[in-house]
């Protein structure tokens, strides 16, 4: 299962195989790798642009200054290997109801299919439940079958579809009652 420790405002979650914790500056290279691996159907503002932005330095700056990287989107570290493989956490994207954060996760391609996303999501859901949250939501592109499977495994159900773009696909809105 998972255990949560809150040091000040920093959140640290632990599962059998994973540690979810605030990002460290040196791990900006992992964030950059995530940006470079994204599917071409992901909107351009979420991929590395023609000028190479965001750079590792820009991502380091975001880790340093944006509380999202210490209290929201936690680094997912494999305990055995000690490497960071992505992120999982809660964000207030402004798209959902007030007081209902969105579950967000993304892992490096080399670790896909090993159950890490599901394990990290369960830890975040347990933490949200213990923090008094009553409901969470998540969005996913209709073509992202792996993430859709993770959301279904942890109990999210589709509540709405929103056509976004012929290239980017349909955004599916999902929710879970905690």
mmCIF file of C-alpha atoms in Angstrom:
data_model
loop_
_atom_site.group_PDB
_atom_site.id
_atom_site.type_symbol
_atom_site.label_atom_id
_atom_site.label_comp_id
_atom_site.label_asym_id
_atom_site.label_seq_id
_atom_site.Cartn_x
_atom_site.Cartn_y
_atom_site.Cartn_z
ATOM 1 C CA UNK A 1 0.000 0.000 0.000
ATOM 2 C CA UNK A 2 1.052 3.590 0.340
ATOM 3 C CA UNK A 3 2.141 5.806 3.148
ATOM 4 C CA UNK A 4 2.100 9.595 3.089
ATOM 5 C CA UNK A 5 4.441 11.906 4.944
ATOM 6 C CA UNK A 6 3.973 15.648 4.893
ATOM 7 C CA UNK A 7 7.056 17.695 5.735
ATOM 8 C CA UNK A 8 5.786 21.253 5.919
ATOM 9 C CA UNK A 9 3.938 21.565 2.617
ATOM 10 C CA UNK A 10 6.088 18.993 0.830
ATOM 11 C CA UNK A 11 4.390 15.686 0.199
ATOM 12 C CA UNK A 12 6.210 12.352 0.098
ATOM 13 C CA UNK A 13 4.283 9.191 -0.773
ATOM 14 C CA UNK A 14 5.694 5.677 -0.621
ATOM 15 C CA UNK A 15 4.554 2.401 -2.182
ATOM 16 C CA UNK A 16 6.225 -1.003 -2.386
ATOM 17 C CA UNK A 17 8.310 0.007 -5.410
ATOM 18 C CA UNK A 18 8.023 3.786 -5.622
ATOM 19 C CA UNK A 19 8.741 7.011 -3.825
ATOM 20 C CA UNK A 20 6.695 10.047 -4.924
ATOM 21 C CA UNK A 21 8.389 13.230 -3.782
ATOM 22 C CA UNK A 22 9.263 16.811 -4.751
ATOM 23 C CA UNK A 23 11.498 17.270 -7.804
ATOM 24 C CA UNK A 24 15.214 18.046 -7.480
ATOM 25 C CA UNK A 25 16.940 20.501 -9.839
ATOM 26 C CA UNK A 26 19.178 17.795 -11.319
ATOM 27 C CA UNK A 27 16.051 15.932 -12.459
ATOM 28 C CA UNK A 28 15.091 18.616 -14.982
ATOM 29 C CA UNK A 29 16.767 16.352 -17.556
ATOM 30 C CA UNK A 30 14.063 13.748 -16.861
ATOM 31 C CA UNK A 31 11.356 16.363 -17.433
ATOM 32 C CA UNK A 32 13.058 17.349 -20.703
ATOM 33 C CA UNK A 33 13.091 13.704 -21.784
ATOM 34 C CA UNK A 34 9.345 13.491 -21.103
ATOM 35 C CA UNK A 35 8.814 16.565 -23.294
ATOM 36 C CA UNK A 36 10.838 15.010 -26.142
ATOM 37 C CA UNK A 37 9.000 11.663 -25.990
ATOM 38 C CA UNK A 38 5.470 13.011 -26.270
ATOM 39 C CA UNK A 39 3.251 11.734 -29.034
ATOM 40 C CA UNK A 40 3.026 14.075 -32.058
ATOM 41 C CA UNK A 41 -0.749 14.296 -31.455
ATOM 42 C CA UNK A 42 -0.084 16.135 -28.173
ATOM 43 C CA UNK A 43 -0.654 19.874 -28.735
ATOM 44 C CA UNK A 44 2.526 21.779 -29.639
ATOM 45 C CA UNK A 45 2.575 23.852 -26.408
ATOM 46 C CA UNK A 46 3.203 20.562 -24.507
ATOM 47 C CA UNK A 47 6.110 19.439 -26.737
ATOM 48 C CA UNK A 48 9.624 20.763 -27.363
ATOM 49 C CA UNK A 49 9.352 23.540 -29.945
ATOM 50 C CA UNK A 50 11.482 24.159 -33.053
ATOM 51 C CA UNK A 51 13.837 26.368 -31.015
ATOM 52 C CA UNK A 52 14.387 23.633 -28.403
ATOM 53 C CA UNK A 53 12.197 25.091 -25.659
ATOM 54 C CA UNK A 54 11.734 24.285 -22.919
ATOM 55 C CA UNK A 55 15.434 23.786 -22.257
ATOM 56 C CA UNK A 56 16.837 21.925 -19.256
ATOM 57 C CA UNK A 57 17.706 25.334 -17.733
ATOM 58 C CA UNK A 58 14.113 26.526 -18.175
ATOM 59 C CA UNK A 59 12.813 23.341 -16.560
ATOM 60 C CA UNK A 60 15.295 23.775 -13.685
ATOM 61 C CA UNK A 61 13.913 27.279 -13.199
ATOM 62 C CA UNK A 62 10.367 25.886 -13.124
ATOM 63 C CA UNK A 63 11.374 23.332 -10.480
ATOM 64 C CA UNK A 64 13.019 26.096 -8.453
ATOM 65 C CA UNK A 65 10.147 28.603 -8.618
ATOM 66 C CA UNK A 66 6.879 26.757 -9.281
ATOM 67 C CA UNK A 67 5.275 25.144 -6.206
ATOM 68 C CA UNK A 68 3.600 22.677 -8.584
ATOM 69 C CA UNK A 69 6.851 20.653 -8.610
ATOM 70 C CA UNK A 70 7.017 20.349 -4.804
ATOM 71 C CA UNK A 71 3.375 19.996 -3.817
ATOM 72 C CA UNK A 72 1.486 18.938 -6.939
ATOM 73 C CA UNK A 73 3.218 16.893 -9.610
ATOM 74 C CA UNK A 74 5.547 14.679 -7.635
ATOM 75 C CA UNK A 75 8.607 12.979 -9.085
ATOM 76 C CA UNK A 76 8.115 9.203 -9.327
ATOM 77 C CA UNK A 77 11.310 7.467 -8.215
ATOM 78 C CA UNK A 78 11.902 3.717 -8.395
ATOM 79 C CA UNK A 79 13.164 2.755 -4.941
ATOM 80 C CA UNK A 80 15.270 -0.156 -6.163
ATOM 81 C CA UNK A 81 17.013 1.708 -8.988
ATOM 82 C CA UNK A 82 16.909 5.178 -7.413
ATOM 83 C CA UNK A 83 15.972 6.757 -10.762
ATOM 84 C CA UNK A 84 13.164 9.188 -11.532
ATOM 85 C CA UNK A 85 10.836 7.830 -14.214
ATOM 86 C CA UNK A 86 8.151 10.534 -14.458
ATOM 87 C CA UNK A 87 5.547 12.319 -12.379
ATOM 88 C CA UNK A 88 2.178 11.764 -10.753
ATOM 89 C CA UNK A 89 0.092 14.073 -8.644
ATOM 90 C CA UNK A 90 -2.736 16.548 -8.362
ATOM 91 C CA UNK A 91 -2.991 19.823 -10.237
ATOM 92 C CA UNK A 92 -5.489 22.633 -10.315
ATOM 93 C CA UNK A 93 -5.680 23.124 -14.062
ATOM 94 C CA UNK A 94 -8.671 25.420 -13.838
ATOM 95 C CA UNK A 95 -10.703 23.118 -16.090
ATOM 96 C CA UNK A 96 -12.571 21.270 -13.363
ATOM 97 C CA UNK A 97 -14.921 22.231 -10.561
ATOM 98 C CA UNK A 98 -13.568 24.465 -7.792
ATOM 99 C CA UNK A 99 -11.786 22.408 -5.130
ATOM 100 C CA UNK A 100 -11.524 19.302 -7.310
ATOM 101 C CA UNK A 101 -7.986 18.846 -8.563
ATOM 102 C CA UNK A 102 -7.023 16.819 -11.597
ATOM 103 C CA UNK A 103 -4.973 13.631 -11.363
ATOM 104 C CA UNK A 104 -2.054 13.878 -13.779
ATOM 105 C CA UNK A 105 0.689 11.391 -14.570
ATOM 106 C CA UNK A 106 3.327 10.784 -17.209
ATOM 107 C CA UNK A 107 6.135 8.248 -17.288
ATOM 108 C CA UNK A 108 9.146 7.720 -19.518
ATOM 109 C CA UNK A 109 8.484 5.299 -22.377
ATOM 110 C CA UNK A 110 11.189 2.879 -21.231
ATOM 111 C CA UNK A 111 9.162 2.004 -18.108
ATOM 112 C CA UNK A 112 5.717 1.711 -19.720
ATOM 113 C CA UNK A 113 3.811 -1.524 -19.164
ATOM 114 C CA UNK A 114 5.279 -2.324 -15.730
ATOM 115 C CA UNK A 115 2.411 -1.083 -13.550
ATOM 116 C CA UNK A 116 4.217 1.997 -12.243
ATOM 117 C CA UNK A 117 1.562 4.483 -13.385
ATOM 118 C CA UNK A 118 -1.194 2.500 -11.684
ATOM 119 C CA UNK A 119 0.863 2.127 -8.488
ATOM 120 C CA UNK A 120 1.658 5.860 -8.396
ATOM 121 C CA UNK A 121 -1.964 6.818 -9.137
ATOM 122 C CA UNK A 122 -3.249 4.617 -6.306
ATOM 123 C CA UNK A 123 -0.815 6.300 -3.898
ATOM 124 C CA UNK A 124 -2.008 9.762 -4.970
ATOM 125 C CA UNK A 125 -5.675 8.707 -4.685
ATOM 126 C CA UNK A 126 -5.053 7.344 -1.167
ATOM 127 C CA UNK A 127 -3.359 10.620 -0.220
ATOM 128 C CA UNK A 128 -6.232 12.677 -1.705
ATOM 129 C CA UNK A 129 -8.780 10.552 0.174
ATOM 130 C CA UNK A 130 -6.894 10.931 3.472
ATOM 131 C CA UNK A 131 -6.701 14.696 2.854
ATOM 132 C CA UNK A 132 -10.492 14.906 2.796
ATOM 133 C CA UNK A 133 -11.011 15.157 -0.961
ATOM 134 C CA UNK A 134 -14.363 13.790 -2.085
ATOM 135 C CA UNK A 135 -13.891 13.645 -5.842
ATOM 136 C CA UNK A 136 -11.104 13.930 -8.404
ATOM 137 C CA UNK A 137 -11.144 14.108 -12.140
ATOM 138 C CA UNK A 138 -8.710 13.456 -14.957
ATOM 139 C CA UNK A 139 -8.576 14.167 -18.656
ATOM 140 C CA UNK A 140 -7.083 11.911 -21.287
ATOM 141 C CA UNK A 141 -6.948 11.897 -25.084
ATOM 142 C CA UNK A 142 -9.145 9.220 -26.649
ATOM 143 C CA UNK A 143 -6.114 7.744 -28.480
ATOM 144 C CA UNK A 144 -4.102 7.313 -25.249
ATOM 145 C CA UNK A 145 -5.264 3.788 -24.491
ATOM 146 C CA UNK A 146 -2.549 3.085 -21.901
ATOM 147 C CA UNK A 147 -3.512 6.070 -19.744
ATOM 148 C CA UNK A 148 -7.191 5.283 -20.233
ATOM 149 C CA UNK A 149 -6.502 1.763 -18.881
ATOM 150 C CA UNK A 150 -4.684 3.184 -15.839
ATOM 151 C CA UNK A 151 -7.592 5.516 -15.064
ATOM 152 C CA UNK A 152 -10.102 2.668 -15.399
ATOM 153 C CA UNK A 153 -7.995 0.356 -13.191
ATOM 154 C CA UNK A 154 -7.938 2.881 -10.355
ATOM 155 C CA UNK A 155 -11.677 3.587 -10.588
ATOM 156 C CA UNK A 156 -12.213 6.610 -12.848
ATOM 157 C CA UNK A 157 -15.251 6.590 -15.130
ATOM 158 C CA UNK A 158 -15.820 8.653 -18.241
ATOM 159 C CA UNK A 159 -18.264 11.511 -17.731
ATOM 160 C CA UNK A 160 -17.844 13.695 -20.821
ATOM 161 C CA UNK A 161 -16.220 13.883 -24.259
ATOM 162 C CA UNK A 162 -15.065 17.123 -25.773
ATOM 163 C CA UNK A 163 -13.990 17.373 -29.404
ATOM 164 C CA UNK A 164 -10.808 19.399 -29.478
ATOM 165 C CA UNK A 165 -8.994 19.004 -32.762
ATOM 166 C CA UNK A 166 -8.839 16.748 -35.798
ATOM 167 C CA UNK A 167 -5.152 16.002 -35.118
ATOM 168 C CA UNK A 168 -5.126 16.007 -31.320
ATOM 169 C CA UNK A 169 -8.287 13.962 -30.913
ATOM 170 C CA UNK A 170 -11.096 13.967 -28.399
ATOM 171 C CA UNK A 171 -10.532 14.860 -24.755
ATOM 172 C CA UNK A 172 -12.233 12.459 -22.370
ATOM 173 C CA UNK A 173 -13.190 13.765 -18.917
ATOM 174 C CA UNK A 174 -13.224 11.146 -16.149
ATOM 175 C CA UNK A 175 -14.073 11.342 -12.456
ATOM 176 C CA UNK A 176 -13.747 9.244 -9.317
ATOM 177 C CA UNK A 177 -15.640 9.559 -6.073
ATOM 178 C CA UNK A 178 -13.285 9.058 -3.119
#
